[in-house]
Amino acid sequence: NAGVMQNPRHLVRRRGQEARLRCSPMKGHSHVYWYRQLPEEGLKFMVYLQKENIIDESGMPKERFSAEFPKEGPSILRIQQVVRGDSAAYFCASSPEGVGNNGYTFGSGTRLTVV
Amino acid sequence: GQQVMQIPQYQHVQEGEDFTTYCNSSTTLSNIQWYKQRPGGHPVFLIQLVKSGEVKKQKRLTFQFGEAKKNSSLHITATQTTDVGTYFCAVRSSGGYQKVTFGTGTKLQVIP
């Protein structure tokens, strides 16, 4: 049973380009959570999605950021017109109906570097 | 969401010494989770505590939830270089929607 898969592991983008980060949840998991971790900082919640629905996007910047979790395929976190301040590690976690007693299972993350 | 503060932010210890990180909240918590993140790695879930005064052990790690459910601690006995990393406490929201909010983390460095 594969874990949470994120790709790419590393992504370099020039300022103004678009970044697309992908997350495939664990098999049987229908809930996806995205977190951002700036260098030497903690994990900040961005968005919580279920299949075809955004449940909570309170942590998403109002502009340039969007997320989706389609009926088929991985969840996508999209950052348009990237700026240097977007450089960070982006982690995805998944769960079945709820976190329950097992906590989150995180993917290995995507390290985004904006040059 | 519920906010938690962690102290210290950084800790350097000699290998073999003990280490403790503390997680504090101004409000009563329904639960507390602990995660470990190795340098360059991703957070890995360690444990969840839900009961007042609960104490759980995992080998050299001891996790404690305060009687008032407003604080928690993680204690490592006789640290090893494999313990290096950042330790986060986190709180899972209660109710039907279970978002996890992370503390600021304690970065542990073990000097061999």
mmCIF file of C-alpha atoms in Angstrom:
data_model
loop_
_atom_site.group_PDB
_atom_site.id
_atom_site.type_symbol
_atom_site.label_atom_id
_atom_site.label_comp_id
_atom_site.label_asym_id
_atom_site.label_seq_id
_atom_site.Cartn_x
_atom_site.Cartn_y
_atom_site.Cartn_z
ATOM 1 C CA ASN A 1 0.000 0.000 0.000
ATOM 2 C CA ALA A 2 1.881 3.034 -1.265
ATOM 3 C CA GLY A 3 2.044 6.038 0.990
ATOM 4 C CA VAL A 4 1.236 9.608 0.081
ATOM 5 C CA MET A 5 3.054 10.390 -3.143
ATOM 6 C CA GLN A 6 4.148 13.896 -4.018
ATOM 7 C CA ASN A 7 5.885 15.072 -7.133
ATOM 8 C CA PRO A 8 8.078 16.569 -8.103
ATOM 9 C CA ARG A 9 10.437 16.326 -5.108
ATOM 10 C CA HIS A 10 12.234 19.468 -6.193
ATOM 11 C CA LEU A 11 10.962 22.224 -8.439
ATOM 12 C CA VAL A 12 12.794 25.299 -9.632
ATOM 13 C CA ARG A 13 10.838 28.133 -11.178
ATOM 14 C CA ARG A 14 11.752 31.601 -12.340
ATOM 15 C CA ARG A 15 9.817 34.527 -10.976
ATOM 16 C CA GLY A 16 6.546 34.912 -12.858
ATOM 17 C CA GLN A 17 6.250 31.258 -13.889
ATOM 18 C CA GLU A 18 3.631 28.809 -12.700
ATOM 19 C CA ALA A 19 4.273 25.959 -10.274
ATOM 20 C CA ARG A 20 2.132 22.833 -10.162
ATOM 21 C CA LEU A 21 2.529 20.477 -7.243
ATOM 22 C CA ARG A 22 0.877 17.068 -7.230
ATOM 23 C CA CYS A 23 -0.253 14.854 -4.409
ATOM 24 C CA SER A 24 -1.652 11.345 -4.701
ATOM 25 C CA PRO A 25 -3.218 10.288 -1.389
ATOM 26 C CA MET A 26 -2.907 6.861 0.125
ATOM 27 C CA LYS A 27 -5.214 4.276 -1.359
ATOM 28 C CA GLY A 28 -8.666 4.611 0.097
ATOM 29 C CA HIS A 29 -8.069 8.132 1.437
ATOM 30 C CA SER A 30 -10.480 10.760 0.245
ATOM 31 C CA HIS A 31 -9.231 13.736 2.299
ATOM 32 C CA VAL A 32 -6.169 15.771 1.376
ATOM 33 C CA TYR A 33 -4.457 18.537 3.332
ATOM 34 C CA TRP A 34 -1.756 20.887 2.076
ATOM 35 C CA TYR A 35 0.784 22.553 4.348
ATOM 36 C CA ARG A 36 3.584 25.003 3.637
ATOM 37 C CA GLN A 37 6.858 25.119 5.522
ATOM 38 C CA LEU A 38 9.100 28.106 5.078
ATOM 39 C CA PRO A 39 12.823 27.542 5.776
ATOM 40 C CA GLU A 40 13.462 27.016 9.495
ATOM 41 C CA GLU A 41 9.780 27.468 10.318
ATOM 42 C CA GLY A 42 6.792 25.336 11.265
ATOM 43 C CA LEU A 43 4.014 23.864 9.178
ATOM 44 C CA LYS A 44 1.267 26.238 8.148
ATOM 45 C CA PHE A 45 -2.099 24.898 7.053
ATOM 46 C CA MET A 46 -3.135 25.952 3.572
ATOM 47 C CA VAL A 47 -6.137 23.994 2.376
ATOM 48 C CA TYR A 48 -8.248 20.908 3.074
ATOM 49 C CA LEU A 49 -9.964 19.139 0.214
ATOM 50 C CA GLN A 50 -12.188 16.171 -0.323
ATOM 51 C CA LYS A 51 -12.885 14.694 -3.713
ATOM 52 C CA GLU A 52 -14.175 17.544 -5.914
ATOM 53 C CA ASN A 53 -14.711 19.816 -2.911
ATOM 54 C CA ILE A 54 -12.702 22.465 -1.096
ATOM 55 C CA ILE A 55 -13.627 22.156 2.560
ATOM 56 C CA ASP A 56 -11.375 24.784 4.125
ATOM 57 C CA GLU A 57 -9.050 27.145 2.284
ATOM 58 C CA SER A 58 -8.541 29.567 5.143
ATOM 59 C CA GLY A 59 -4.752 29.218 4.938
ATOM 60 C CA MET A 60 -4.457 29.887 1.238
ATOM 61 C CA PRO A 61 -3.164 33.269 0.085
ATOM 62 C CA LYS A 62 -6.001 35.145 -1.612
ATOM 63 C CA GLU A 63 -4.163 35.579 -4.873
ATOM 64 C CA ARG A 64 -2.130 33.332 -7.153
ATOM 65 C CA PHE A 65 -2.781 30.128 -5.170
ATOM 66 C CA SER A 66 -5.412 27.521 -5.990
ATOM 67 C CA ALA A 67 -6.005 23.880 -5.209
ATOM 68 C CA GLU A 68 -8.142 21.113 -6.560
ATOM 69 C CA PHE A 69 -8.805 17.450 -5.934
ATOM 70 C CA PRO A 70 -10.652 16.060 -8.939
ATOM 71 C CA LYS A 71 -12.736 12.923 -9.030
ATOM 72 C CA GLU A 72 -9.926 11.179 -10.880
ATOM 73 C CA GLY A 73 -6.246 11.870 -10.442
ATOM 74 C CA PRO A 74 -4.086 13.587 -7.867
ATOM 75 C CA SER A 75 -4.688 16.741 -5.911
ATOM 76 C CA ILE A 76 -2.993 19.756 -7.469
ATOM 77 C CA LEU A 77 -1.676 22.848 -5.714
ATOM 78 C CA ARG A 78 -1.135 25.564 -8.281
ATOM 79 C CA ILE A 79 0.854 28.734 -7.760
ATOM 80 C CA GLN A 80 0.672 31.306 -10.510
ATOM 81 C CA GLN A 81 3.266 34.017 -11.137
ATOM 82 C CA VAL A 82 5.595 32.724 -8.448
ATOM 83 C CA VAL A 83 7.670 35.125 -6.367
ATOM 84 C CA ARG A 84 10.780 34.505 -4.249
ATOM 85 C CA GLY A 85 8.670 34.407 -1.103
ATOM 86 C CA ASP A 86 6.909 31.293 -2.412
ATOM 87 C CA SER A 87 10.134 29.309 -1.987
ATOM 88 C CA ALA A 88 9.280 26.689 0.605
ATOM 89 C CA ALA A 89 8.570 23.030 1.176
ATOM 90 C CA TYR A 90 4.980 22.075 0.412
ATOM 91 C CA PHE A 91 3.697 18.980 2.158
ATOM 92 C CA CYS A 92 0.563 17.032 1.470
ATOM 93 C CA ALA A 93 -1.148 14.670 3.908
ATOM 94 C CA SER A 94 -4.126 12.408 3.469
ATOM 95 C CA SER A 95 -6.627 10.667 5.666
ATOM 96 C CA PRO A 96 -9.741 8.515 5.312
ATOM 97 C CA GLU A 97 -12.918 9.972 6.800
ATOM 98 C CA GLY A 98 -11.034 11.704 9.597
ATOM 99 C CA VAL A 99 -7.597 11.811 11.159
ATOM 100 C CA GLY A 100 -8.732 9.445 13.872
ATOM 101 C CA ASN A 101 -6.059 8.264 16.252
ATOM 102 C CA ASN A 102 -3.326 7.799 13.717
ATOM 103 C CA GLY A 103 -2.385 11.354 12.883
ATOM 104 C CA TYR A 104 -1.497 12.524 9.432
ATOM 105 C CA THR A 105 0.538 10.572 6.933
ATOM 106 C CA PHE A 106 2.630 13.066 5.032
ATOM 107 C CA GLY A 107 4.191 12.810 1.624
ATOM 108 C CA SER A 108 7.873 13.551 1.134
ATOM 109 C CA GLY A 109 7.079 17.061 0.044
ATOM 110 C CA THR A 110 7.917 19.303 -2.882
ATOM 111 C CA ARG A 111 10.747 21.773 -2.351
ATOM 112 C CA LEU A 112 9.985 24.808 -4.473
ATOM 113 C CA THR A 113 12.781 27.217 -5.237
ATOM 114 C CA VAL A 114 11.989 30.452 -7.037
ATOM 115 C CA VAL A 115 14.971 32.089 -8.725
ATOM 116 C CA GLY B 1 -8.193 26.845 15.516
ATOM 117 C CA GLN B 2 -6.446 26.059 18.764
ATOM 118 C CA GLN B 3 -2.986 27.586 19.131
ATOM 119 C CA VAL B 4 -0.022 25.925 20.798
ATOM 120 C CA MET B 5 3.383 27.320 21.659
ATOM 121 C CA GLN B 6 6.494 25.225 21.973
ATOM 122 C CA ILE B 7 9.654 25.806 23.970
ATOM 123 C CA PRO B 8 12.516 25.827 23.528
ATOM 124 C CA GLN B 9 12.879 26.756 19.875
ATOM 125 C CA TYR B 10 16.341 25.174 19.698
ATOM 126 C CA GLN B 11 18.188 22.732 21.917
ATOM 127 C CA HIS B 12 21.731 21.406 21.683
ATOM 128 C CA VAL B 13 22.624 18.431 23.852
ATOM 129 C CA GLN B 14 25.575 16.133 24.225
ATOM 130 C CA GLU B 15 24.886 12.600 23.141
ATOM 131 C CA GLY B 16 23.661 10.688 26.155
ATOM 132 C CA GLU B 17 22.008 13.668 27.816
ATOM 133 C CA ASP B 18 18.263 13.931 28.228
ATOM 134 C CA PHE B 19 16.044 16.310 26.264
ATOM 135 C CA THR B 20 12.587 17.740 26.887
ATOM 136 C CA THR B 21 10.335 19.922 24.761
ATOM 137 C CA TYR B 22 7.178 21.555 26.051
ATOM 138 C CA CYS B 23 3.939 22.455 24.366
ATOM 139 C CA ASN B 24 1.602 24.994 25.976
ATOM 140 C CA SER B 25 -1.868 26.318 25.286
ATOM 141 C CA SER B 26 -4.006 28.996 26.921
ATOM 142 C CA THR B 27 -7.104 26.897 26.312
ATOM 143 C CA THR B 28 -8.052 23.331 27.127
ATOM 144 C CA LEU B 29 -7.041 20.920 24.399
ATOM 145 C CA SER B 30 -9.097 17.939 23.317
ATOM 146 C CA ASN B 31 -5.970 16.090 22.244
ATOM 147 C CA ILE B 32 -2.295 16.543 21.466
ATOM 148 C CA GLN B 33 -0.228 14.909 18.759
ATOM 149 C CA TRP B 34 3.539 14.735 18.352
ATOM 150 C CA TYR B 35 5.499 14.558 15.111
ATOM 151 C CA LYS B 36 9.186 14.276 14.279
ATOM 152 C CA GLN B 37 10.804 15.774 11.200
ATOM 153 C CA ARG B 38 14.340 14.773 10.317
ATOM 154 C CA PRO B 39 16.504 17.348 8.526
ATOM 155 C CA GLY B 40 15.405 17.471 4.897
ATOM 156 C CA GLY B 41 12.571 15.059 5.608
ATOM 157 C CA HIS B 42 8.855 15.156 6.154
ATOM 158 C CA PRO B 43 6.899 15.120 9.431
ATOM 159 C CA VAL B 44 6.258 11.658 10.829
ATOM 160 C CA PHE B 45 3.467 11.037 13.303
ATOM 161 C CA LEU B 46 4.675 9.708 16.653
ATOM 162 C CA ILE B 47 1.706 9.592 18.997
ATOM 163 C CA GLN B 48 -1.612 11.074 20.082
ATOM 164 C CA LEU B 49 -2.717 11.747 23.675
ATOM 165 C CA VAL B 50 -6.329 12.441 24.611
ATOM 166 C CA LYS B 51 -6.759 11.814 28.345
ATOM 167 C CA SER B 52 -5.961 14.163 31.198
ATOM 168 C CA GLY B 53 -2.656 13.186 32.810
ATOM 169 C CA GLU B 54 -1.959 10.556 30.169
ATOM 170 C CA VAL B 55 1.574 9.242 29.877
ATOM 171 C CA LYS B 56 2.782 7.087 27.004
ATOM 172 C CA LYS B 57 6.199 5.660 26.278
ATOM 173 C CA GLN B 58 7.938 4.640 23.088
ATOM 174 C CA LYS B 59 11.350 3.197 23.952
ATOM 175 C CA ARG B 60 13.383 6.244 25.104
ATOM 176 C CA LEU B 61 10.562 8.707 24.391
ATOM 177 C CA THR B 62 8.014 9.640 27.064
ATOM 178 C CA PHE B 63 4.949 11.705 26.167
ATOM 179 C CA GLN B 64 2.820 13.406 28.765
ATOM 180 C CA PHE B 65 -0.491 15.282 28.643
ATOM 181 C CA GLY B 66 -1.095 17.684 31.524
ATOM 182 C CA GLU B 67 -3.842 17.216 34.082
ATOM 183 C CA ALA B 68 -5.571 20.399 32.904
ATOM 184 C CA LYS B 69 -5.048 19.385 29.240
ATOM 185 C CA LYS B 70 -3.338 22.691 28.534
ATOM 186 C CA ASN B 71 0.197 21.434 28.141
ATOM 187 C CA SER B 72 2.194 18.472 26.988
ATOM 188 C CA SER B 73 5.787 17.357 26.999
ATOM 189 C CA LEU B 74 8.070 15.029 25.109
ATOM 190 C CA HIS B 75 11.086 13.708 26.983
ATOM 191 C CA ILE B 76 13.918 11.765 25.386
ATOM 192 C CA THR B 77 16.209 9.807 27.683
ATOM 193 C CA ALA B 78 19.867 9.394 26.773
ATOM 194 C CA THR B 79 19.733 11.092 23.388
ATOM 195 C CA GLN B 80 21.382 9.542 20.347
ATOM 196 C CA THR B 81 22.439 11.133 17.086
ATOM 197 C CA THR B 82 19.435 9.492 15.441
ATOM 198 C CA ASP B 83 17.202 11.725 17.569
ATOM 199 C CA VAL B 84 18.295 14.810 15.618
ATOM 200 C CA GLY B 85 15.399 16.670 14.044
ATOM 201 C CA THR B 86 12.534 18.987 14.781
ATOM 202 C CA TYR B 87 9.768 17.869 17.111
ATOM 203 C CA PHE B 88 6.319 19.361 16.624
ATOM 204 C CA CYS B 89 3.290 19.164 18.811
ATOM 205 C CA ALA B 90 -0.048 19.528 17.081
ATOM 206 C CA VAL B 91 -3.726 19.726 17.902
ATOM 207 C CA ARG B 92 -6.500 18.066 15.972
ATOM 208 C CA SER B 93 -9.737 20.060 15.868
ATOM 209 C CA SER B 94 -12.640 18.307 17.503
ATOM 210 C CA GLY B 95 -15.915 17.696 15.776
ATOM 211 C CA GLY B 96 -16.658 16.526 12.295
ATOM 212 C CA TYR B 97 -13.896 18.487 10.645
ATOM 213 C CA GLN B 98 -10.491 17.421 11.854
ATOM 214 C CA LYS B 99 -7.842 19.896 10.839
ATOM 215 C CA VAL B 100 -4.470 19.592 12.549
ATOM 216 C CA THR B 101 -2.725 22.768 13.716
ATOM 217 C CA PHE B 102 0.995 22.525 14.386
ATOM 218 C CA GLY B 103 3.114 24.161 17.045
ATOM 219 C CA THR B 104 6.269 26.092 16.266
ATOM 220 C CA GLY B 105 8.563 23.112 16.809
ATOM 221 C CA THR B 106 11.730 22.428 18.776
ATOM 222 C CA LYS B 107 14.872 21.768 16.784
ATOM 223 C CA LEU B 108 17.129 19.254 18.495
ATOM 224 C CA GLN B 109 20.811 18.965 17.744
ATOM 225 C CA VAL B 110 22.780 16.132 19.322
ATOM 226 C CA ILE B 111 26.522 16.572 19.636
ATOM 227 C CA PRO B 112 28.384 13.268 19.415
#
